[in-house]
mmCIF file of C-alpha atoms and ligand atoms in Angstrom:
data_model
loop_
_atom_site.group_PDB
_atom_site.id
_atom_site.type_symbol
_atom_site.label_atom_id
_atom_site.label_comp_id
_atom_site.label_asym_id
_atom_site.label_seq_id
_atom_site.Cartn_x
_atom_site.Cartn_y
_atom_site.Cartn_z
ATOM 1 C CA MET D 1 0.000 0.000 0.000
ATOM 2 C CA GLU D 2 1.390 3.419 -0.915
ATOM 3 C CA PHE D 3 1.479 6.210 1.640
ATOM 4 C CA SER D 4 -1.655 8.121 0.599
ATOM 5 C CA THR D 5 -3.697 4.909 0.638
ATOM 6 C CA LYS D 6 -2.216 3.678 3.886
ATOM 7 C CA VAL D 7 -3.217 6.886 5.639
ATOM 8 C CA LEU D 8 -6.858 6.122 4.828
ATOM 9 C CA HIS D 9 -7.008 2.323 4.654
ATOM 10 C CA GLY D 10 -4.092 0.997 6.693
ATOM 11 C CA LYS D 11 -4.354 -1.790 9.253
ATOM 12 C CA SER D 12 -4.732 0.745 12.032
ATOM 13 C CA VAL D 13 -7.830 2.299 10.450
ATOM 14 C CA ARG D 14 -10.798 0.571 12.063
ATOM 15 C CA ARG D 15 -14.540 0.853 11.692
ATOM 16 C CA PHE D 16 -16.047 2.243 14.812
ATOM 17 C CA GLN D 17 -19.372 1.740 16.528
ATOM 18 C CA ASP D 18 -22.398 2.065 14.194
ATOM 19 C CA GLY D 19 -20.010 2.141 11.241
ATOM 20 C CA ALA D 20 -18.688 5.568 12.173
ATOM 21 C CA THR D 21 -15.833 6.445 9.825
ATOM 22 C CA LEU D 22 -13.922 8.344 12.481
ATOM 23 C CA PRO D 23 -13.416 7.336 16.094
ATOM 24 C CA PRO D 24 -15.765 8.885 18.632
ATOM 25 C CA ILE D 25 -14.184 11.593 20.774
ATOM 26 C CA SER D 26 -13.963 9.816 24.132
ATOM 27 C CA GLN D 27 -14.001 13.057 26.059
ATOM 28 C CA VAL D 28 -13.936 11.445 29.497
ATOM 29 C CA SER D 29 -11.465 11.266 32.362
ATOM 30 C CA ALA D 30 -12.257 7.743 33.540
ATOM 31 C CA PHE D 31 -13.746 4.443 32.377
ATOM 32 C CA SER D 32 -16.030 2.393 34.618
ATOM 33 C CA TYR D 33 -16.274 -1.394 34.920
ATOM 34 C CA GLU D 34 -18.949 -3.787 36.160
ATOM 35 C CA SER D 35 -16.795 -5.048 38.993
ATOM 36 C CA ALA D 36 -13.761 -4.198 41.077
ATOM 37 C CA GLU D 37 -12.094 -7.360 39.727
ATOM 38 C CA GLU D 38 -12.394 -6.187 36.129
ATOM 39 C CA LEU D 39 -10.832 -2.820 36.918
ATOM 40 C CA GLU D 40 -8.008 -4.570 38.740
ATOM 41 C CA LYS D 41 -7.270 -6.643 35.626
ATOM 42 C CA VAL D 42 -7.135 -3.541 33.434
ATOM 43 C CA PHE D 43 -4.756 -1.859 35.878
ATOM 44 C CA ALA D 44 -2.531 -4.925 35.974
ATOM 45 C CA ASN D 45 -2.436 -5.073 32.127
ATOM 46 C CA ARG D 46 -4.105 -8.489 32.373
ATOM 47 C CA ALA D 47 -7.160 -7.364 30.383
ATOM 48 C CA PRO D 48 -7.412 -4.871 27.538
ATOM 49 C CA GLY D 49 -9.213 -1.675 28.346
ATOM 50 C CA PHE D 50 -8.892 1.876 29.533
ATOM 51 C CA ALA D 51 -8.920 3.149 33.093
ATOM 52 C CA TYR D 52 -7.987 6.821 33.096
ATOM 53 C CA THR D 53 -7.270 9.196 30.215
ATOM 54 C CA ARG D 54 -3.822 10.230 31.455
ATOM 55 C CA ILE D 55 -2.775 6.583 31.013
ATOM 56 C CA GLY D 56 -4.769 5.729 27.900
ATOM 57 C CA ASN D 57 -7.847 6.766 25.942
ATOM 58 C CA PRO D 58 -9.514 5.205 22.865
ATOM 59 C CA THR D 59 -9.354 8.352 20.696
ATOM 60 C CA VAL D 60 -5.727 8.968 21.620
ATOM 61 C CA ASP D 61 -5.021 5.272 21.030
ATOM 62 C CA ALA D 62 -6.457 5.538 17.493
ATOM 63 C CA PHE D 63 -4.095 8.449 16.779
ATOM 64 C CA GLU D 64 -1.096 6.602 18.257
ATOM 65 C CA LYS D 65 -1.772 3.467 16.211
ATOM 66 C CA ARG D 66 -2.232 5.483 13.002
ATOM 67 C CA VAL D 67 1.087 7.328 13.379
ATOM 68 C CA CYS D 68 2.854 4.137 14.488
ATOM 69 C CA GLU D 69 1.743 2.405 11.290
ATOM 70 C CA LEU D 70 2.695 5.374 9.082
ATOM 71 C CA GLU D 71 6.190 5.399 10.603
ATOM 72 C CA GLY D 72 6.604 1.625 10.614
ATOM 73 C CA GLY D 73 7.250 1.600 14.369
ATOM 74 C CA LEU D 74 6.616 -0.908 17.140
ATOM 75 C CA ALA D 75 4.727 1.392 19.526
ATOM 76 C CA ALA D 76 3.746 5.062 19.718
ATOM 77 C CA THR D 77 2.973 7.296 22.672
ATOM 78 C CA ALA D 78 1.133 10.587 22.220
ATOM 79 C CA CYS D 79 1.934 13.616 24.365
ATOM 80 C CA SER D 80 0.465 17.002 25.191
ATOM 81 C CA SER D 81 3.071 18.773 22.999
ATOM 82 C CA GLY D 82 6.158 18.147 20.925
ATOM 83 C CA MET D 83 8.265 19.403 23.833
ATOM 84 C CA ALA D 84 6.524 16.966 26.215
ATOM 85 C CA ALA D 85 7.374 14.177 23.754
ATOM 86 C CA ILE D 86 11.055 15.155 23.561
ATOM 87 C CA THR D 87 11.291 15.530 27.364
ATOM 88 C CA ALA D 88 9.656 12.168 28.059
ATOM 89 C CA ALA D 89 11.730 10.329 25.445
ATOM 90 C CA LEU D 90 15.002 11.691 26.887
ATOM 91 C CA LEU D 91 14.156 11.221 30.561
ATOM 92 C CA ASN D 92 13.002 7.693 29.788
ATOM 93 C CA ILE D 93 16.623 6.608 29.298
ATOM 94 C CA LEU D 94 18.866 9.300 30.799
ATOM 95 C CA GLN D 95 20.107 9.726 34.324
ATOM 96 C CA SER D 96 22.456 12.042 36.162
ATOM 97 C CA GLY D 97 26.003 11.821 34.770
ATOM 98 C CA ASP D 98 24.880 11.030 31.228
ATOM 99 C CA GLU D 99 25.770 12.975 28.108
ATOM 100 C CA VAL D 100 23.834 13.767 24.952
ATOM 101 C CA ILE D 101 25.264 14.733 21.572
ATOM 102 C CA ALA D 102 22.953 17.035 19.642
ATOM 103 C CA SER D 103 23.053 19.410 16.739
ATOM 104 C CA SER D 104 23.314 23.107 17.516
ATOM 105 C CA GLY D 105 20.825 23.816 14.719
ATOM 106 C CA LEU D 106 17.909 22.372 16.698
ATOM 107 C CA PHE D 107 14.534 23.933 17.342
ATOM 108 C CA GLY D 108 15.051 26.651 20.003
ATOM 109 C CA GLY D 109 12.793 24.998 22.587
ATOM 110 C CA THR D 110 14.815 21.787 22.406
ATOM 111 C CA ILE D 111 18.090 23.680 22.950
ATOM 112 C CA ASP D 112 16.496 25.389 25.967
ATOM 113 C CA LEU D 113 15.383 21.979 27.288
ATOM 114 C CA PHE D 114 18.941 20.614 27.067
ATOM 115 C CA GLY D 115 19.951 23.669 29.130
ATOM 116 C CA ASP D 116 17.228 22.859 31.700
ATOM 117 C CA LEU D 117 18.497 19.282 31.999
ATOM 118 C CA GLU D 118 21.957 20.451 33.098
ATOM 119 C CA VAL D 119 20.853 20.930 36.715
ATOM 120 C CA TYR D 120 19.881 17.253 36.752
ATOM 121 C CA GLY D 121 23.440 16.328 35.782
ATOM 122 C CA ILE D 122 22.671 15.673 32.099
ATOM 123 C CA GLU D 123 25.125 17.431 29.835
ATOM 124 C CA THR D 124 24.719 18.124 26.129
ATOM 125 C CA LYS D 125 27.594 18.476 23.679
ATOM 126 C CA TYR D 126 26.835 20.193 20.400
ATOM 127 C CA VAL D 127 27.940 19.612 16.845
ATOM 128 C CA THR D 128 27.328 22.237 14.166
ATOM 129 C CA HIS D 129 26.368 19.551 11.667
ATOM 130 C CA VAL D 130 24.952 16.154 12.646
ATOM 131 C CA ASN D 131 27.413 14.041 10.721
ATOM 132 C CA VAL D 132 29.850 11.253 11.526
ATOM 133 C CA SER D 133 33.034 13.340 11.423
ATOM 134 C CA GLU D 134 31.711 15.887 13.923
ATOM 135 C CA ILE D 135 29.946 13.432 16.245
ATOM 136 C CA LYS D 136 32.649 10.747 16.468
ATOM 137 C CA PRO D 137 35.237 12.721 18.488
ATOM 138 C CA LEU D 138 32.578 13.689 21.075
ATOM 139 C CA ILE D 139 31.459 10.152 21.935
ATOM 140 C CA THR D 140 32.497 8.989 25.406
ATOM 141 C CA ASP D 141 31.408 6.195 27.762
ATOM 142 C CA LYS D 142 28.862 8.641 29.135
ATOM 143 C CA THR D 143 27.195 9.380 25.783
ATOM 144 C CA LYS D 144 23.703 7.886 25.983
ATOM 145 C CA VAL D 145 21.773 9.602 23.195
ATOM 146 C CA ILE D 146 22.506 11.125 19.799
ATOM 147 C CA PHE D 147 19.757 13.606 18.973
ATOM 148 C CA GLY D 148 19.099 15.534 15.780
ATOM 149 C CA GLU D 149 16.433 16.944 13.498
ATOM 150 C CA LEU D 150 15.987 15.530 10.010
ATOM 151 C CA ILE D 151 15.612 18.982 8.493
ATOM 152 C CA GLY D 152 16.819 21.440 11.134
ATOM 153 C CA ASN D 153 14.331 24.167 12.020
ATOM 154 C CA PRO D 154 15.359 26.858 11.096
ATOM 155 C CA GLY D 155 18.945 25.992 10.020
ATOM 156 C CA LEU D 156 17.629 23.588 7.323
ATOM 157 C CA ASP D 157 20.573 21.248 7.451
ATOM 158 C CA VAL D 158 19.630 17.688 6.544
ATOM 159 C CA MET D 159 20.779 14.616 8.495
ATOM 160 C CA ASP D 160 22.143 11.615 6.624
ATOM 161 C CA ILE D 161 20.348 9.143 8.888
ATOM 162 C CA SER D 162 22.036 5.872 7.841
ATOM 163 C CA SER D 163 25.583 7.013 8.499
ATOM 164 C CA VAL D 164 24.766 8.649 11.859
ATOM 165 C CA ALA D 165 22.737 5.579 12.916
ATOM 166 C CA GLU D 166 25.622 3.299 12.007
ATOM 167 C CA LEU D 167 28.037 5.312 14.152
ATOM 168 C CA ALA D 168 25.544 5.414 17.034
ATOM 169 C CA HIS D 169 24.899 1.669 16.912
ATOM 170 C CA ALA D 170 28.608 0.827 16.717
ATOM 171 C CA ASN D 171 28.807 2.576 20.101
ATOM 172 C CA ARG D 172 25.575 0.968 21.395
ATOM 173 C CA ILE D 173 23.882 4.385 21.552
ATOM 174 C CA PRO D 174 20.336 5.016 20.248
ATOM 175 C CA LEU D 175 19.676 7.679 17.617
ATOM 176 C CA ILE D 176 16.657 9.846 18.431
ATOM 177 C CA VAL D 177 15.383 11.993 15.588
ATOM 178 C CA ASP D 178 12.922 14.833 15.619
ATOM 179 C CA ALA D 179 11.225 14.301 12.268
ATOM 180 C CA THR D 180 8.662 17.113 12.627
ATOM 181 C CA THR D 181 9.756 19.028 9.539
ATOM 182 C CA ALA D 182 10.031 15.926 7.341
ATOM 183 C CA THR D 183 6.852 14.000 8.310
ATOM 184 C CA PRO D 184 6.374 10.328 7.366
ATOM 185 C CA TYR D 185 5.328 11.512 3.896
ATOM 186 C CA LEU D 186 8.966 12.381 3.126
ATOM 187 C CA ILE D 187 10.637 9.533 4.982
ATOM 188 C CA ASN D 188 10.327 6.745 7.537
ATOM 189 C CA PRO D 189 13.493 7.336 9.582
ATOM 190 C CA ILE D 190 13.234 3.925 11.305
ATOM 191 C CA GLN D 191 13.884 2.229 7.953
ATOM 192 C CA TYR D 192 17.129 4.199 7.739
ATOM 193 C CA GLY D 193 18.251 3.175 11.224
ATOM 194 C CA ALA D 194 16.730 5.783 13.561
ATOM 195 C CA ASP D 195 15.669 4.202 16.855
ATOM 196 C CA ILE D 196 13.151 6.677 18.263
ATOM 197 C CA VAL D 197 11.232 9.131 16.081
ATOM 198 C CA ILE D 198 9.568 12.189 17.569
ATOM 199 C CA HIS D 199 7.078 14.545 15.980
ATOM 200 C CA SER D 200 5.607 17.794 17.102
ATOM 201 C CA SER D 201 2.245 16.772 15.638
ATOM 202 C CA SER D 202 1.124 20.364 16.290
ATOM 203 C CA LYS D 203 2.696 21.090 12.909
ATOM 204 C CA TYR D 204 2.251 19.190 9.620
ATOM 205 C CA MET D 205 0.382 16.197 11.066
ATOM 206 C CA ASN D 206 -2.399 18.297 12.538
ATOM 207 C CA GLY D 207 -1.924 20.550 9.562
ATOM 208 C CA ASN D 208 -4.515 23.169 10.370
ATOM 209 C CA GLY D 209 -2.856 24.827 13.341
ATOM 210 C CA ASN D 210 -5.661 23.936 15.723
ATOM 211 C CA SER D 211 -4.033 21.951 18.542
ATOM 212 C CA ILE D 212 -0.711 21.353 20.270
ATOM 213 C CA SER D 213 0.528 17.772 20.540
ATOM 214 C CA GLY D 214 3.493 15.466 20.125
ATOM 215 C CA ILE D 215 4.202 11.807 19.581
ATOM 216 C CA ILE D 216 7.052 9.364 20.275
ATOM 217 C CA VAL D 217 7.442 6.393 17.922
ATOM 218 C CA ASP D 218 9.621 3.525 19.118
ATOM 219 C CA GLY D 219 11.233 1.594 16.252
ATOM 220 C CA GLY D 220 11.668 -1.411 18.551
ATOM 221 C CA LYS D 221 14.923 -2.513 16.918
ATOM 222 C CA PHE D 222 17.521 -1.057 19.264
ATOM 223 C CA GLN D 223 19.360 -3.640 21.376
ATOM 224 C CA TRP D 224 19.287 -1.987 24.798
ATOM 225 C CA ASP D 225 22.317 -2.702 26.930
ATOM 226 C CA PHE D 226 20.732 -2.801 30.386
ATOM 227 C CA ASP D 227 24.045 -2.108 32.118
ATOM 228 C CA LYS D 228 24.474 1.034 30.069
ATOM 229 C CA TYR D 229 20.812 2.043 30.552
ATOM 230 C CA PRO D 230 20.095 0.881 34.120
ATOM 231 C CA VAL D 231 16.827 2.834 34.274
ATOM 232 C CA LEU D 232 15.391 0.377 31.731
ATOM 233 C CA ARG D 233 16.500 -2.706 33.633
ATOM 234 C CA LYS D 234 13.138 -3.148 35.328
ATOM 235 C CA TYR D 235 11.639 -3.595 31.837
ATOM 236 C CA LYS D 236 14.206 -6.071 30.533
ATOM 237 C CA ARG D 237 11.584 -8.805 30.211
ATOM 238 C CA PHE D 238 9.767 -6.665 27.618
ATOM 239 C CA GLY D 239 12.718 -7.129 25.246
ATOM 240 C CA ASN D 240 12.371 -4.800 22.264
ATOM 241 C CA PHE D 241 9.424 -3.115 23.971
ATOM 242 C CA ALA D 242 11.579 -2.053 26.957
ATOM 243 C CA PHE D 243 11.728 1.618 25.947
ATOM 244 C CA SER D 244 7.991 1.953 25.386
ATOM 245 C CA ALA D 245 7.138 -0.183 28.401
ATOM 246 C CA ARG D 246 9.048 2.131 30.720
ATOM 247 C CA LEU D 247 7.628 5.199 29.012
ATOM 248 C CA ARG D 248 4.030 4.095 29.445
ATOM 249 C CA ASN D 249 4.439 2.652 32.924
ATOM 250 C CA ASP D 250 6.761 5.279 34.404
ATOM 251 C CA ILE D 251 8.036 8.551 32.980
ATOM 252 C CA TRP D 252 5.325 9.513 30.494
ATOM 253 C CA ARG D 253 2.424 8.426 32.655
ATOM 254 C CA ASN D 254 3.864 9.987 35.824
ATOM 255 C CA MET D 255 4.952 13.278 34.238
ATOM 256 C CA GLY D 256 1.377 13.634 33.104
ATOM 257 C CA GLY D 257 1.918 15.125 29.650
ATOM 258 C CA CYS D 258 -0.923 13.184 28.014
ATOM 259 C CA LEU D 259 -2.762 14.230 24.867
ATOM 260 C CA SER D 260 -6.386 15.344 25.130
ATOM 261 C CA PRO D 261 -8.922 13.182 23.251
ATOM 262 C CA LEU D 262 -10.297 16.151 21.307
ATOM 263 C CA ASN D 263 -6.826 17.088 20.071
ATOM 264 C CA ALA D 264 -6.166 13.466 19.084
ATOM 265 C CA TYR D 265 -9.390 13.559 17.059
ATOM 266 C CA LEU D 266 -8.385 16.804 15.311
ATOM 267 C CA ASN D 267 -4.992 15.253 14.522
ATOM 268 C CA LEU D 268 -6.671 12.200 12.992
ATOM 269 C CA ILE D 269 -8.641 14.442 10.648
ATOM 270 C CA GLY D 270 -5.446 16.333 9.785
ATOM 271 C CA LEU D 271 -3.492 13.127 9.115
ATOM 272 C CA GLU D 272 -5.976 12.034 6.435
ATOM 273 C CA THR D 273 -4.818 14.901 4.191
ATOM 274 C CA LEU D 274 -1.127 14.846 5.172
ATOM 275 C CA ALA D 275 0.030 13.520 1.785
ATOM 276 C CA LEU D 276 -1.963 16.090 -0.204
ATOM 277 C CA ARG D 277 -0.856 18.987 1.938
ATOM 278 C CA MET D 278 2.791 17.954 2.157
ATOM 279 C CA GLN D 279 3.070 17.488 -1.603
ATOM 280 C CA LYS D 280 1.513 20.901 -2.234
ATOM 281 C CA ILE D 281 3.646 22.505 0.482
ATOM 282 C CA CYS D 282 6.869 21.019 -0.919
ATOM 283 C CA ASP D 283 5.918 22.056 -4.478
ATOM 284 C CA ASN D 284 5.112 25.587 -3.308
ATOM 285 C CA ALA D 285 8.295 25.877 -1.235
ATOM 286 C CA PHE D 286 10.412 24.761 -4.195
ATOM 287 C CA ALA D 287 8.615 27.173 -6.541
ATOM 288 C CA ILE D 288 9.101 30.115 -4.175
ATOM 289 C CA ALA D 289 12.761 29.273 -3.495
ATOM 290 C CA LYS D 290 13.432 28.912 -7.224
ATOM 291 C CA ALA D 291 11.667 32.172 -8.086
ATOM 292 C CA LEU D 292 13.450 34.219 -5.427
ATOM 293 C CA GLU D 293 16.870 32.592 -5.769
ATOM 294 C CA HIS D 294 18.179 34.998 -8.404
ATOM 295 C CA ILE D 295 16.634 38.236 -7.177
ATOM 296 C CA ASP D 296 19.148 40.829 -5.956
ATOM 297 C CA GLY D 297 19.140 41.700 -2.276
ATOM 298 C CA VAL D 298 17.934 38.341 -0.994
ATOM 299 C CA SER D 299 19.654 35.028 -0.380
ATOM 300 C CA VAL D 300 17.533 31.895 -0.248
ATOM 301 C CA ASN D 301 18.111 28.704 1.745
ATOM 302 C CA TYR D 302 16.051 25.676 0.712
ATOM 303 C CA PRO D 303 17.404 22.095 0.789
ATOM 304 C CA GLY D 304 15.496 21.198 -2.394
ATOM 305 C CA LEU D 305 17.370 23.714 -4.579
ATOM 306 C CA GLU D 306 20.091 22.348 -6.851
ATOM 307 C CA SER D 307 22.452 24.994 -5.489
ATOM 308 C CA ASN D 308 21.954 23.733 -1.905
ATOM 309 C CA PRO D 309 24.699 21.547 -0.355
ATOM 310 C CA TYR D 310 22.036 19.035 0.769
ATOM 311 C CA TYR D 311 20.457 18.702 -2.674
ATOM 312 C CA SER D 312 21.750 15.182 -3.408
ATOM 313 C CA LEU D 313 20.866 13.957 0.094
ATOM 314 C CA VAL D 314 17.344 15.353 -0.379
ATOM 315 C CA GLN D 315 17.066 13.391 -3.644
ATOM 316 C CA ARG D 316 18.341 10.195 -2.039
ATOM 317 C CA GLN D 317 16.587 10.359 1.329
ATOM 318 C CA PHE D 318 13.395 12.304 0.670
ATOM 319 C CA GLY D 319 12.728 11.427 -2.969
ATOM 320 C CA GLY D 320 13.524 15.002 -3.975
ATOM 321 C CA LYS D 321 11.036 16.654 -1.610
ATOM 322 C CA GLY D 322 12.735 19.475 0.270
ATOM 323 C CA GLY D 323 10.130 20.127 2.966
ATOM 324 C CA GLY D 324 8.033 23.211 3.654
ATOM 325 C CA ILE D 325 10.461 25.697 5.168
ATOM 326 C CA VAL D 326 12.394 28.328 3.232
ATOM 327 C CA THR D 327 14.622 30.881 4.906
ATOM 328 C CA LEU D 328 15.548 34.248 3.428
ATOM 329 C CA ARG D 329 18.335 36.643 4.350
ATOM 330 C CA VAL D 330 17.875 40.211 3.250
ATOM 331 C CA GLY D 331 20.781 42.233 4.704
ATOM 332 C CA SER D 332 19.425 43.701 7.930
ATOM 333 C CA LYS D 333 16.711 43.384 10.553
ATOM 334 C CA GLU D 334 15.065 46.570 9.242
ATOM 335 C CA ARG D 335 14.861 45.150 5.739
ATOM 336 C CA ALA D 336 13.560 41.847 7.111
ATOM 337 C CA TYR D 337 10.780 43.639 8.993
ATOM 338 C CA LYS D 338 9.951 45.781 5.979
ATOM 339 C CA LEU D 339 9.660 42.694 3.786
ATOM 340 C CA MET D 340 7.481 40.863 6.316
ATOM 341 C CA ASN D 341 5.224 43.880 6.769
ATOM 342 C CA SER D 342 4.806 44.263 3.001
ATOM 343 C CA LEU D 343 3.481 40.729 2.527
ATOM 344 C CA GLN D 344 -0.175 40.468 1.674
ATOM 345 C CA TYR D 345 -0.843 36.796 2.452
ATOM 346 C CA ALA D 346 1.746 35.417 4.861
ATOM 347 C CA LEU D 347 0.771 35.747 8.505
ATOM 348 C CA ASN D 348 3.253 36.829 11.189
ATOM 349 C CA ALA D 349 3.023 33.832 13.489
ATOM 350 C CA THR D 350 5.311 31.468 15.378
ATOM 351 C CA ASN D 351 4.262 28.144 13.935
ATOM 352 C CA ILE D 352 5.058 25.869 11.019
ATOM 353 C CA GLY D 353 2.984 23.381 9.078
ATOM 354 C CA ASP D 354 -0.226 25.385 8.877
ATOM 355 C CA THR D 355 -2.371 25.488 5.738
ATOM 356 C CA LYS D 356 -1.540 29.190 5.548
ATOM 357 C CA THR D 357 1.901 30.587 4.798
ATOM 358 C CA LEU D 358 3.518 31.965 7.960
ATOM 359 C CA VAL D 359 6.585 34.159 8.405
ATOM 360 C CA ILE D 360 8.659 34.978 11.464
ATOM 361 C CA HIS D 361 11.883 36.791 12.330
ATOM 362 C CA PRO D 362 13.522 34.067 14.482
ATOM 363 C CA ALA D 363 16.269 36.251 16.030
ATOM 364 C CA SER D 364 13.772 38.554 17.752
ATOM 365 C CA THR D 365 11.219 35.858 18.693
ATOM 366 C CA ILE D 366 12.027 32.134 19.054
ATOM 367 C CA TYR D 367 15.736 32.881 19.664
ATOM 368 C CA ILE D 368 15.270 36.020 21.739
ATOM 369 C CA HIS D 369 16.821 34.328 24.815
ATOM 370 C CA SER D 370 19.704 32.699 22.908
ATOM 371 C CA SER D 371 23.316 33.849 22.893
ATOM 372 C CA GLU D 372 24.934 35.209 19.724
ATOM 373 C CA GLU D 373 26.860 31.962 19.376
ATOM 374 C CA GLN D 374 23.729 29.824 19.749
ATOM 375 C CA LYS D 375 21.974 31.898 17.086
ATOM 376 C CA ARG D 376 24.889 31.672 14.678
ATOM 377 C CA ASN D 377 25.130 27.909 15.161
ATOM 378 C CA ALA D 378 21.414 27.545 14.510
ATOM 379 C CA GLY D 379 21.673 29.563 11.304
ATOM 380 C CA VAL D 380 19.723 32.473 12.793
ATOM 381 C CA TYR D 381 20.997 35.923 11.788
ATOM 382 C CA ASP D 382 19.600 39.395 12.341
ATOM 383 C CA ASP D 383 18.350 39.450 8.767
ATOM 384 C CA THR D 384 16.865 35.909 8.639
ATOM 385 C CA ILE D 385 13.193 35.385 7.857
ATOM 386 C CA ARG D 386 11.712 31.917 8.237
ATOM 387 C CA VAL D 387 8.891 31.114 5.852
ATOM 388 C CA SER D 388 6.602 28.165 6.628
ATOM 389 C CA VAL D 389 5.037 27.663 3.244
ATOM 390 C CA GLY D 390 1.308 26.914 3.066
ATOM 391 C CA ILE D 391 -1.041 25.464 0.480
ATOM 392 C CA GLU D 392 -2.068 28.685 -1.262
ATOM 393 C CA ASP D 393 -1.643 29.027 -5.025
ATOM 394 C CA SER D 394 2.088 29.275 -5.686
ATOM 395 C CA LYS D 395 1.552 32.015 -8.294
ATOM 396 C CA ASP D 396 0.047 34.318 -5.650
ATOM 397 C CA LEU D 397 2.782 33.523 -3.139
ATOM 398 C CA ILE D 398 5.570 34.170 -5.649
ATOM 399 C CA GLU D 399 3.991 37.451 -6.729
ATOM 400 C CA ASP D 400 3.553 38.500 -3.126
ATOM 401 C CA PHE D 401 7.136 37.743 -2.052
ATOM 402 C CA THR D 402 8.500 39.327 -5.224
ATOM 403 C CA GLN D 403 6.603 42.595 -4.721
ATOM 404 C CA ALA D 404 7.670 42.680 -1.044
ATOM 405 C CA ILE D 405 11.348 42.193 -1.987
ATOM 406 C CA ASN D 406 11.083 44.814 -4.727
ATOM 407 C CA GLN D 407 9.956 47.325 -2.119
ATOM 408 C CA LEU D 408 13.370 46.924 -0.443
ATOM 409 C CA ASN D 409 15.380 47.746 -3.550
HETATM 410 C C1 LIG K 1 7.489 23.027 17.147
HETATM 411 C C2 LIG K 1 8.601 22.094 17.226
HETATM 412 C C3 LIG K 1 8.873 21.399 18.416
HETATM 413 C C4 LIG K 1 8.071 21.604 19.672
HETATM 414 O O1 LIG K 1 6.754 21.162 19.525
HETATM 415 P P1 LIG K 1 5.523 21.789 20.350
HETATM 416 O O2 LIG K 1 4.371 20.987 19.853
HETATM 417 O O3 LIG K 1 5.449 23.247 20.026
HETATM 418 O O4 LIG K 1 5.813 21.561 21.798
HETATM 419 C C5 LIG K 1 9.923 20.496 18.415
HETATM 420 N N1 LIG K 1 10.679 20.299 17.314
HETATM 421 C C6 LIG K 1 10.453 20.963 16.157
HETATM 422 C C7 LIG K 1 11.313 20.685 14.978
HETATM 423 C C8 LIG K 1 9.408 21.875 16.072
HETATM 424 O O5 LIG K 1 9.204 22.543 14.936
#
């Protein structure tokens, strides 16, 4: 089954009560049983069923199973936000004294989180590019996670998953990827060797900018060394499920960052059109990047352009689709603001993956608390504009950006 069909007719797509074509929104906190014995069985995982929505809910379960199938994973766990997903996935395996290797071009919130984890004795070492030659020298006995984004937001550098996964596995370290900007429409990172895949489903999966959520997909292939990851030891008997078993029984459930049933329902609706939207978004982004590439006074970064250093990797890994983010540099903050304020269609908003085209000046918003060095490493300059391309008609978008740039010259 090809992707667009699988989204609608995959194994995880069930018929619901009365033939309903979407799952009911189980907007409840708790589930009642005929007897105390039955509830005990559900709690002890000896009978299928739901007890309490923080631990599991049928609508959320439908969303988890759908994403798990689309990613080709073993298990998926939905969270209240992308940040909750990243936090839970990391704390599920890390403990005080451990080290993480991550790319400095990560989403700003993730960089801030790595800073927050320092007081718990978890240290992060950064590479400017997530590749073997930069990561290798930083690996020590304490390195417990390699973390990167497939298409860095907003740096737009692309990870060569297979080679990084190979290095990680040779050192018995799992590779965790944030695949938010790529989506399963561009790639299934698990097939390329990623061990845990995380999405901020607030973005392209939801697709309409109507709810915050995240999801952790466990590939189930990593051979956990229980001496190296003692926090998972209690779940050794779950074998390949050890990561997800601990997540669901400990960290995720006890931190309380569960997804609300209504938001899971909205995500399920969004997912059904993911392929259509992503194709249109990638086509639009390429068209805009191509049209603006040779205009004076602006430099364009888009991994799908032939002139981009990641072009061949984009062909090989993503089938030529370069994703939905384009960044522009225009010479100064003043010029960036003038361009943004001259746009007719793009909204000034801090989000990506909406149906509508959105623009933001990262240096004065998402990266406002970052140091100059952090900004430079993330590819954020005073004159950078991030464009999250939407599904409008590309002709209108190109005309709009062109007239806005012409106003600068
Ligand atoms: C938005 C985003 C996040 C955080 O997700 P939230 O749902 O906002 O918590 C993480 N990673 C990337 C790449 C993102 O774009």
